[in-house]
Coordinates of C-alpha atoms in Angstrom, one line a residue:
X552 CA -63.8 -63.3 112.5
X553 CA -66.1 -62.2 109.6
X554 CA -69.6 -63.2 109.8
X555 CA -70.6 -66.0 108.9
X556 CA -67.0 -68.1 110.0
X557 CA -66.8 -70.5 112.3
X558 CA -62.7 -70.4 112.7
X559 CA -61.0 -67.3 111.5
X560 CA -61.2 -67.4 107.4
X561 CA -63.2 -70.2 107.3
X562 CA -67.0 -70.5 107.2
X563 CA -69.6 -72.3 108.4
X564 CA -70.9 -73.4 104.7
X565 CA -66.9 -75.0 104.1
X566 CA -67.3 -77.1 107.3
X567 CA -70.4 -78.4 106.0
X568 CA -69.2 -78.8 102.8
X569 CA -66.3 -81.2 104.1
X570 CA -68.6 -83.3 106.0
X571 CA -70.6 -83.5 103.3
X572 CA -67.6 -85.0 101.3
X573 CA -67.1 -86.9 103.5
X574 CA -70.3 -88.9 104.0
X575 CA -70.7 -89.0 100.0
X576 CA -67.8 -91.1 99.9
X577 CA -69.1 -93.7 102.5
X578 CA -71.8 -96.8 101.3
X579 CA -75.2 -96.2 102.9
X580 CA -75.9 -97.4 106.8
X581 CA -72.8 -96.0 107.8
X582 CA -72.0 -93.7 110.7
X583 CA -68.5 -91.4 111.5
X584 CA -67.6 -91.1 115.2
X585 CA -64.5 -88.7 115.7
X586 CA -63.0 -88.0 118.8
X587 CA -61.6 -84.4 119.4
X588 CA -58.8 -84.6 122.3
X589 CA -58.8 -84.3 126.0
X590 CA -56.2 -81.8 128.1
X591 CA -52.8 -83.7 128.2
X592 CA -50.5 -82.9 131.2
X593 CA -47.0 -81.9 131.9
X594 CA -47.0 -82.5 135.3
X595 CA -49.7 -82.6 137.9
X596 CA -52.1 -80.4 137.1
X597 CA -49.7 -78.4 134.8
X598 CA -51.3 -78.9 131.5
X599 CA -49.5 -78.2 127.9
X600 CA -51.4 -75.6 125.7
X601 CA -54.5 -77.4 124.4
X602 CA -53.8 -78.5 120.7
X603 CA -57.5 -80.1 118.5
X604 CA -57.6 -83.9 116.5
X605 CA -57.0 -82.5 113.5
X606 CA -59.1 -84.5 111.7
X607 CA -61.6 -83.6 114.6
X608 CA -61.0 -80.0 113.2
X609 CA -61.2 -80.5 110.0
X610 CA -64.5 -81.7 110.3
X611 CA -66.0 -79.0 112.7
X612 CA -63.4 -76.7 114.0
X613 CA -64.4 -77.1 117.6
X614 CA -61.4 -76.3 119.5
X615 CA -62.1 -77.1 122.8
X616 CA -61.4 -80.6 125.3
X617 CA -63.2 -83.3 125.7
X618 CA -65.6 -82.7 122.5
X619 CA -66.7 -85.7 120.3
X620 CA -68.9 -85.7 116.6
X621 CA -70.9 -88.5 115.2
X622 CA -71.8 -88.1 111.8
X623 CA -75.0 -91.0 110.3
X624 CA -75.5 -91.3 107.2
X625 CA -79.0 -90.5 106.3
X626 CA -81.9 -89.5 103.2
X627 CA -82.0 -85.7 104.3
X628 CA -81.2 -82.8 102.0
X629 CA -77.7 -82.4 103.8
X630 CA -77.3 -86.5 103.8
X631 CA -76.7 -86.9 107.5
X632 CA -77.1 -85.7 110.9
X633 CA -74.6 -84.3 113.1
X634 CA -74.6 -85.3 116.7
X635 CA -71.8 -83.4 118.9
X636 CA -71.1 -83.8 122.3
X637 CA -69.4 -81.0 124.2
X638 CA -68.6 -79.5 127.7
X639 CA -71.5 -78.6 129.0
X640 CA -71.6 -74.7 130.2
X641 CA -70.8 -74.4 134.3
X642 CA -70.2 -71.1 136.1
X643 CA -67.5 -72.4 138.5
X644 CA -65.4 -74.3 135.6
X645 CA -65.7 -71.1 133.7
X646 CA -64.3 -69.1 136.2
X647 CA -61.1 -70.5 136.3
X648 CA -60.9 -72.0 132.7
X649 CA -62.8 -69.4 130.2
X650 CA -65.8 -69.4 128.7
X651 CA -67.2 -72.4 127.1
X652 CA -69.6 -73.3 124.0
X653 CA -71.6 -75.1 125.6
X654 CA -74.6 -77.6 123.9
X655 CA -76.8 -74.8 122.4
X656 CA -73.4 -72.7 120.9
X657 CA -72.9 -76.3 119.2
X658 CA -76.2 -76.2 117.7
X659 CA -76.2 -72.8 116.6
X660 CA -72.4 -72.1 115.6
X661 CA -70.9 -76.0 114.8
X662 CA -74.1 -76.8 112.7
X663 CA -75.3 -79.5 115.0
X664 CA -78.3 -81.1 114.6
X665 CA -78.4 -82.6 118.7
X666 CA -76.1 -81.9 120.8
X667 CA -75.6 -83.4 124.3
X668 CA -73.4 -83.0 127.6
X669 CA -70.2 -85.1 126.6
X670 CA -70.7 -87.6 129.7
X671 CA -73.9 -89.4 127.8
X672 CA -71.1 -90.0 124.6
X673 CA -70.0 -93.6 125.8
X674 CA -73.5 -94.6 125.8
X675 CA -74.5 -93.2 122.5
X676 CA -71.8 -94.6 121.1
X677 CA -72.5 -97.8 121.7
X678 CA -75.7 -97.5 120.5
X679 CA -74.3 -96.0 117.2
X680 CA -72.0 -98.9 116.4
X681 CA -75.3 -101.7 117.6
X682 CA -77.5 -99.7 115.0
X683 CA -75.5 -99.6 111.7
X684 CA -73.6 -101.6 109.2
X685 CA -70.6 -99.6 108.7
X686 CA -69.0 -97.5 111.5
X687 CA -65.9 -95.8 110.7
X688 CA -63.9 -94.6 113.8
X689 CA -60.2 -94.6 114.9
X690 CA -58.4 -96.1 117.5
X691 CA -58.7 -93.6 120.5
X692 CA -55.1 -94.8 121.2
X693 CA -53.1 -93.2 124.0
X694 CA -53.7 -89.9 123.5
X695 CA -56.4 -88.7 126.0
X696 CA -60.4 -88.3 124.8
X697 CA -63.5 -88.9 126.1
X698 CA -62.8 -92.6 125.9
X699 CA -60.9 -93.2 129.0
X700 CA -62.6 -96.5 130.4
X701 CA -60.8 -99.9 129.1
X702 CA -64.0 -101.7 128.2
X703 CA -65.2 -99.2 125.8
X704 CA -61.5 -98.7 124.3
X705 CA -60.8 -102.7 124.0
X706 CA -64.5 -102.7 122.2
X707 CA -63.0 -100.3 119.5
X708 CA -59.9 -102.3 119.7
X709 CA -61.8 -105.8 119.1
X710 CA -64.0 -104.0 116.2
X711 CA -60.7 -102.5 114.3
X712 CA -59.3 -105.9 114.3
X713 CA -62.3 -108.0 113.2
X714 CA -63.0 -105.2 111.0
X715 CA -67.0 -104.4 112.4
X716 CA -65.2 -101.3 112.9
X717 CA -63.4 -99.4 110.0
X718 CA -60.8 -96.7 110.2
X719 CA -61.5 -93.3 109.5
X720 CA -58.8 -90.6 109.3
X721 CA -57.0 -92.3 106.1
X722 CA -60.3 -90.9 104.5
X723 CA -60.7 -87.6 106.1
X724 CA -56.8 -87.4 105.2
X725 CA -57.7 -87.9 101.5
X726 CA -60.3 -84.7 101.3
X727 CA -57.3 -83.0 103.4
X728 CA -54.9 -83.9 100.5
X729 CA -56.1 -81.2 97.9
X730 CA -56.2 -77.6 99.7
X731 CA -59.6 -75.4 99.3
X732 CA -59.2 -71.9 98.1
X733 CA -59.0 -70.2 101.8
X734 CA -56.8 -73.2 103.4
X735 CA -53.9 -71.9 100.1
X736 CA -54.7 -68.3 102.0
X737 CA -54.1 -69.5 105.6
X738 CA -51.1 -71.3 104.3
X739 CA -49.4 -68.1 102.5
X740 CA -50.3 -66.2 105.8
X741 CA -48.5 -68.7 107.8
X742 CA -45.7 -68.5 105.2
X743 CA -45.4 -64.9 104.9
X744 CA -45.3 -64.9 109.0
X745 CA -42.6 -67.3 109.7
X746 CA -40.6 -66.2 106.6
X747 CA -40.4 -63.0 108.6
X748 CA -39.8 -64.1 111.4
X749 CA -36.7 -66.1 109.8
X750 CA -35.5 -62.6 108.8
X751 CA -35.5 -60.9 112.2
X752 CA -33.4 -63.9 113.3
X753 CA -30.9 -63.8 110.8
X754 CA -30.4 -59.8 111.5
X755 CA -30.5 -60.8 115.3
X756 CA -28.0 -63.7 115.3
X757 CA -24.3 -63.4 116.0
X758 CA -22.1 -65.3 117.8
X759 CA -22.0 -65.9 122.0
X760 CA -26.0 -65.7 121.9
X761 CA -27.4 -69.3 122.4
X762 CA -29.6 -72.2 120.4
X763 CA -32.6 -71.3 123.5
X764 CA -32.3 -67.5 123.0
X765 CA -32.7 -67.9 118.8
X766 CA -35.6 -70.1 119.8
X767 CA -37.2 -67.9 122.0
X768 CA -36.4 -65.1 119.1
X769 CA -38.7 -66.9 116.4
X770 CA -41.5 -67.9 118.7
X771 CA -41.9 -64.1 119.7
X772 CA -41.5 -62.9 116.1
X773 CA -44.3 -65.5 115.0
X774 CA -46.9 -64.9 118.0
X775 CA -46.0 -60.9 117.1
X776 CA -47.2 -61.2 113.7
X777 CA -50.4 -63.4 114.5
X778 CA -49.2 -67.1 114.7
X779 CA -50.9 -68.5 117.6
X780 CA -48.3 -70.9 118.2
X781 CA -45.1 -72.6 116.2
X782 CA -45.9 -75.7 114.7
X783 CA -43.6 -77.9 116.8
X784 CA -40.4 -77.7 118.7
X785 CA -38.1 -76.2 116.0
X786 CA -34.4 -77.5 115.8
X787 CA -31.9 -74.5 116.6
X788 CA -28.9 -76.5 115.5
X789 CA -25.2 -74.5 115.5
X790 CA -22.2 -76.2 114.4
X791 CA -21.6 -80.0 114.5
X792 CA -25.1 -80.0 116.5
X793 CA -26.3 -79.7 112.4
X794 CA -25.6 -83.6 112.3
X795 CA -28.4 -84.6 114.3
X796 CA -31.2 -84.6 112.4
X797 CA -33.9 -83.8 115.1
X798 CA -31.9 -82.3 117.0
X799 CA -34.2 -80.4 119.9
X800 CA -32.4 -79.8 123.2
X801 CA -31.4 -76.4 121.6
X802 CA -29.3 -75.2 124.9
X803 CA -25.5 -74.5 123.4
X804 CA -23.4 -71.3 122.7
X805 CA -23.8 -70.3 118.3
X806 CA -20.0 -69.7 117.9
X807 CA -18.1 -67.7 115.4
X808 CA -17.2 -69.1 112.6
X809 CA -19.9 -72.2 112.4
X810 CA -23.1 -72.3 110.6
X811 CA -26.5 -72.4 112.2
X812 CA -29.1 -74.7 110.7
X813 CA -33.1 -73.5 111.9
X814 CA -35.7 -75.7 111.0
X815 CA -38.8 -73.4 112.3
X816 CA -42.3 -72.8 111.4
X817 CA -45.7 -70.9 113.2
X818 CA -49.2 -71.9 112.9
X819 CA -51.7 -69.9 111.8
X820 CA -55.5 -70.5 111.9
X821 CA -54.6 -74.1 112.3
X822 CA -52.4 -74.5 109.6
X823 CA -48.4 -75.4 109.8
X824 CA -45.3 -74.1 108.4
X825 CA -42.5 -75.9 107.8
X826 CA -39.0 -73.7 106.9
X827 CA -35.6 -74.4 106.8
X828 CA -32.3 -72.1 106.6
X829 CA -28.6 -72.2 107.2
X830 CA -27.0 -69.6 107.7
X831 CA -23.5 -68.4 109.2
X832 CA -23.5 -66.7 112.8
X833 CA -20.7 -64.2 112.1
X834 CA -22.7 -63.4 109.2
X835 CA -20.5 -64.3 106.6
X836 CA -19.7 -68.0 104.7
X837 CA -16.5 -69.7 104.8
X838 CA -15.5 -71.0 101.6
X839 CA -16.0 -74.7 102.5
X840 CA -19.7 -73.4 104.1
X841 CA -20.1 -71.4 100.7
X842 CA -19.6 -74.5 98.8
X843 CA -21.3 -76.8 100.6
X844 CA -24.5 -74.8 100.4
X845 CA -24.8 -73.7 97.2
X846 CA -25.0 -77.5 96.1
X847 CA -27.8 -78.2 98.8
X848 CA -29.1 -74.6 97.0
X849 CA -28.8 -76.0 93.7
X850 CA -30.8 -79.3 94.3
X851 CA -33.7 -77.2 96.4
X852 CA -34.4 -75.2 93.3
X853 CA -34.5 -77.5 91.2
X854 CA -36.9 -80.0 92.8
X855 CA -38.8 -77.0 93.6
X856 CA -39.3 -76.0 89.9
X857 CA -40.9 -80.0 89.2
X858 CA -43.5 -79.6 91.7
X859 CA -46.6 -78.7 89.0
X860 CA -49.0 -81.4 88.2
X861 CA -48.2 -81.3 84.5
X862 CA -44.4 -83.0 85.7
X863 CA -46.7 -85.9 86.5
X864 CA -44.2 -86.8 89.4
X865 CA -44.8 -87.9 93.0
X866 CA -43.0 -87.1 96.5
X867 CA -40.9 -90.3 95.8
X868 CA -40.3 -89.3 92.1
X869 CA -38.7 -85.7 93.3
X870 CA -36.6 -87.5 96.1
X871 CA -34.7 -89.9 93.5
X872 CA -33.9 -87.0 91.8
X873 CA -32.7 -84.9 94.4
X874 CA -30.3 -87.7 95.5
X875 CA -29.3 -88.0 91.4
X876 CA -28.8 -84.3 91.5
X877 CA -27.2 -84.0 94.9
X878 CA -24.7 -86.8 94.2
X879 CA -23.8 -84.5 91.2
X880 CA -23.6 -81.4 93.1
X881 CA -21.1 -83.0 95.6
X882 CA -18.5 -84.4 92.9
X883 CA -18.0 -81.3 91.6
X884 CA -16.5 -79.6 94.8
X885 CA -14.4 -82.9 95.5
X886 CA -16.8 -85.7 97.0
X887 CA -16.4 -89.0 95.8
X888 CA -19.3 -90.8 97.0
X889 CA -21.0 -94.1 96.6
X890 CA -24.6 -94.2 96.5
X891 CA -25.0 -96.0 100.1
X892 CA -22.6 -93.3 101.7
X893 CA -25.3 -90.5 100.5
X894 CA -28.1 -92.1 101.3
X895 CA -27.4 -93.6 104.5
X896 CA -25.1 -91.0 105.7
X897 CA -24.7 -87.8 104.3
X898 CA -28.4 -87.2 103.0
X899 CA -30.4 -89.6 105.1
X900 CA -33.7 -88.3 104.8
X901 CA -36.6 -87.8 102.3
X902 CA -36.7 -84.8 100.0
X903 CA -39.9 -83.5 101.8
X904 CA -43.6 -84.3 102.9
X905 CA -47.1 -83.3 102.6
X906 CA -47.8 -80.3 105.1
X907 CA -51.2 -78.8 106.0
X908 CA -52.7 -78.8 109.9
X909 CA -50.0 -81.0 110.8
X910 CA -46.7 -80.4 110.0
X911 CA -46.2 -84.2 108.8
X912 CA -49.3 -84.3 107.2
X913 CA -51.9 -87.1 106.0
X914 CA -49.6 -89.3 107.7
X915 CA -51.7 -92.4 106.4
X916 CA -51.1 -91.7 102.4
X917 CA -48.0 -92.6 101.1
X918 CA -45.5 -90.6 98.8
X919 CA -45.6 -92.4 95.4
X920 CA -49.0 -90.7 94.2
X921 CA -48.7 -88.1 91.4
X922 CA -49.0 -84.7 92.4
X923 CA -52.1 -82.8 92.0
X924 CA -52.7 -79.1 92.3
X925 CA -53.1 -77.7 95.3
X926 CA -51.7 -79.9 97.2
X927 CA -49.2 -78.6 100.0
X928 CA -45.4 -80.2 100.6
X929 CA -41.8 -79.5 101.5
X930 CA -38.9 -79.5 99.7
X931 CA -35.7 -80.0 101.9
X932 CA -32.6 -81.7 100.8
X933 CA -30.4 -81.6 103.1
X934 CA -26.4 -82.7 103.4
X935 CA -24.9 -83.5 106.8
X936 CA -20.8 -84.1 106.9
X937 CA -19.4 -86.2 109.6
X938 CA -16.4 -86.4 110.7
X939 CA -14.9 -89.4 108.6
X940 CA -11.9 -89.3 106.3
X941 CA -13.6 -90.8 103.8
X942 CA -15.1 -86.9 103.0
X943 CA -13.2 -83.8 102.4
X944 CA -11.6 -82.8 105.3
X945 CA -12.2 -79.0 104.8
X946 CA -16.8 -80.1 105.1
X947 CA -16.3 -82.2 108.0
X948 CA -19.1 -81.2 110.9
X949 CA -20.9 -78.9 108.5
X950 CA -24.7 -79.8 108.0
X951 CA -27.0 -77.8 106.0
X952 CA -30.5 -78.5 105.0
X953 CA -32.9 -75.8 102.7
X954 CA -36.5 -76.2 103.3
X955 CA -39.4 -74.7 101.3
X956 CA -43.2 -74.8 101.5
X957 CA -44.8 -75.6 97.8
X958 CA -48.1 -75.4 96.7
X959 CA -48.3 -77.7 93.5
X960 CA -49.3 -75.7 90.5
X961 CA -50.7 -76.9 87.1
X962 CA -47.8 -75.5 85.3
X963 CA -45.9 -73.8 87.9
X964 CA -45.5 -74.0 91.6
X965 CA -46.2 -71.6 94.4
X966 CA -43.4 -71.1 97.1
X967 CA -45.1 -70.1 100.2
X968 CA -42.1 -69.5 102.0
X969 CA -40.6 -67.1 99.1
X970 CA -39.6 -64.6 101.2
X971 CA -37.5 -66.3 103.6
X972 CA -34.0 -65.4 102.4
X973 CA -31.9 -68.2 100.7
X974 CA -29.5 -67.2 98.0
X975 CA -26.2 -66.7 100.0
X976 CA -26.0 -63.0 98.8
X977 CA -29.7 -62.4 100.3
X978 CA -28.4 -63.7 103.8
X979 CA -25.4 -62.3 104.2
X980 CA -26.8 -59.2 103.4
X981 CA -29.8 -59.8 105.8
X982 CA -27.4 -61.1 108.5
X983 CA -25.6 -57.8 108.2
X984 CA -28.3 -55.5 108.7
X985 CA -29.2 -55.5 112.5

């Protein structure tokens, strides 16, 4: 990290500034308790590799368990004081687990104005939600954080219901809707990483190699080239498998002959990619395969080309045209379909999403709001052919899907995932080229 940053590429003056957005927007006697996330558990004491509340990051960028912020509202120069509770430090727990920030590393490098050992949290908390007018907190819910005891949790419960408590993340999601200048850089880093990652596994691939092995291929390609982690199981789908949409168990032979649809993305500094390709094992397209996805091509470029702000469009505005334009794409190669048999069976999903620190992001805010520069989504139509006679034979158990990261321009839009090989001369070419 570069002085002055609190996560790598981003500093401790952008944290501030976001929680300083965040308490402009709230009336005055209001606080903001936010719950970072416990350790969750496999098995035992087998944990899965610690993943932060993004909102929780958002706001500070602590990335350890068990951690939890209260923001109050207040007539200071900064407009609030930051209280964080943390693991405390503790020489035997360090041993075995790493080092720790401990209560004065949250003072000095989180910007906290107190900080105490996280076991006195439940009682400030309740002391926080006694003292002031408007308390804005989630639902702890079930995943695990320092609210563990039912008395406290059914309190929050009560309070969301009656509405003496209000919820939080649909706000921080709205300052998370419009990227800042260094969250556009971590996202074309984690673009540029996966896209290459997608290129070593297309020269990699042929056929007799399995779903698990391709998988295994992109998460050591990411990790190689600075991802931390991917962003979430991918789907390794070859053949029919295509059909299921989240399709995950990734465990069966890639034969010769089928396609192989890989929807795959790392993260990097805590921010998600979220590509798509299709592409043929042996390395080269049938003529039914070739078909098939140049249409899906077709529609992805051209939803791609209205994500700018002056379109004035929303998500939902780009996915009725994608089904428009789709619907056109498959009655020229021979489909005659009725609008229920595309939208219910052979393109069955939305055209894309918002993406940022999640993968789905700002899962509170719907779709129909315009677009606005510098926000982050996907573009991924998608067409999936089961085996019905009601299609063209020669399609049947083909699915293909095209998915690109977008960052909405003003007048023109900025693929993130640009280098990840699409046009069906650029793969077979790449597929060729071990």
């Amino acid at each position: 990290m570069k002085k002055g940053q609190v996560t790598p590429g981003f500093t401790a003056d952008e944290y501030e500034q976001r929680r300083s957005n965040l308490m402009k927007t709230l009336p005055e006697d209001s606080v903001v308790i936010c719950l970072g996330y416990g350790t969750r558990y496999m098995t035992n004491n087998i944990f899965y590799p610690f993943h932060q509340n993004t909102d929780f990051w958002y706001l500070c960028g602590y990335n350890e368990p068990d951690a939890a912020l209260i923001l109050e509202k207040n007539n200071s120069k900064k407009g609030y004081k930051q209280t964080m509770f943390v693991l405390p430090k503790n020489a035997h727990a360090e041993l075995w687990d790493g080092p720790r920030t401990g209560i004065e590393g949250a003072k000095e490098i989180f910007g906290a104005d107190e900080a105490y050992e996280n076991t006195k949290f439940i009682a400030y908390l309740k002391k926080a939600i006694g003292a002031y007018k408007h308390v804005f907190m989630d639902s702890p819910g079930n995943m695990p954080t320092l609210i563990s005891d039912e008395s406290t949790k059914n309190l929050i419960e009560t309070g969301l219901k009656i509405q003496s408590i209000l919820p939080l993340s649909k706000i921080v999601q709205e300052l998370r809707m419009i990227k800042s200048p260094s969250e556009i850089e971590a996202m074309k880093q984690s673009g540029l990483i996966s896209s290459k990652a997608f290129v070593e596994a297309m020269k990699w691939t042929k056929p007799g190699i399995t779903e698990a092995q391709l998988w295994a291929k992109f998460d050591y390609e990411v990790r190689m080239r600075g991802s931390t982690m991917l962003a979430y199981v991918p789907v390794i789908a070859g053949g029919p498998n295509a059909l299921s949409l989240h399709y995950v168990r990734n465990d069966m032979e890639l034969k010769d002959n089928e396609l192989v649809l890989v929807d795959c993305g790392g993260e990097y500094n805590g921010y998600a990619s979220d590509i798509t390709r299709t592409w043929p094992v042996n390395g080269k397209f049938t003529e039914p395969q070739k078909e098939l996805y140049q249409a899906v091509l077709n529609v992805n470029k051209a939803c791609i080309k209205l994500c700018t702000e002056a379109n004035s469009i929303s998500l939902h505005g780009i996915h009725s045209q994608s089904v428009k334009l789709m619907k056109e794409e498959l009655q020229k190669i021979g489909f005659n379909v009725t609008g229920w048999d595309l939208e219910r069976i052979l393109y069955p999903h939305h055209v894309g999403h918002y993406l940022g620190l999640d993968v789905h992001d700002l899962h509170d805010l719907d779709r129909s709001r315009k677009l606005k520069q510098n926000m982050v989504i996907t573009i991924e139509p998608g067409i999936y052919v089961p085996y019905d006679s009601k299609f063209p034979s020669k399609y049947h158990g083909i699915g293909i899907r095209i998915e690109d990261n977008v960052v909405i321009g003003k007048e023109e839009p900025y693929v993130l995932s640009s280098n990840t090989p699409k046009e069906i001369v650029d793969i077979e070419f790449c597929c060729n080229n071990h």
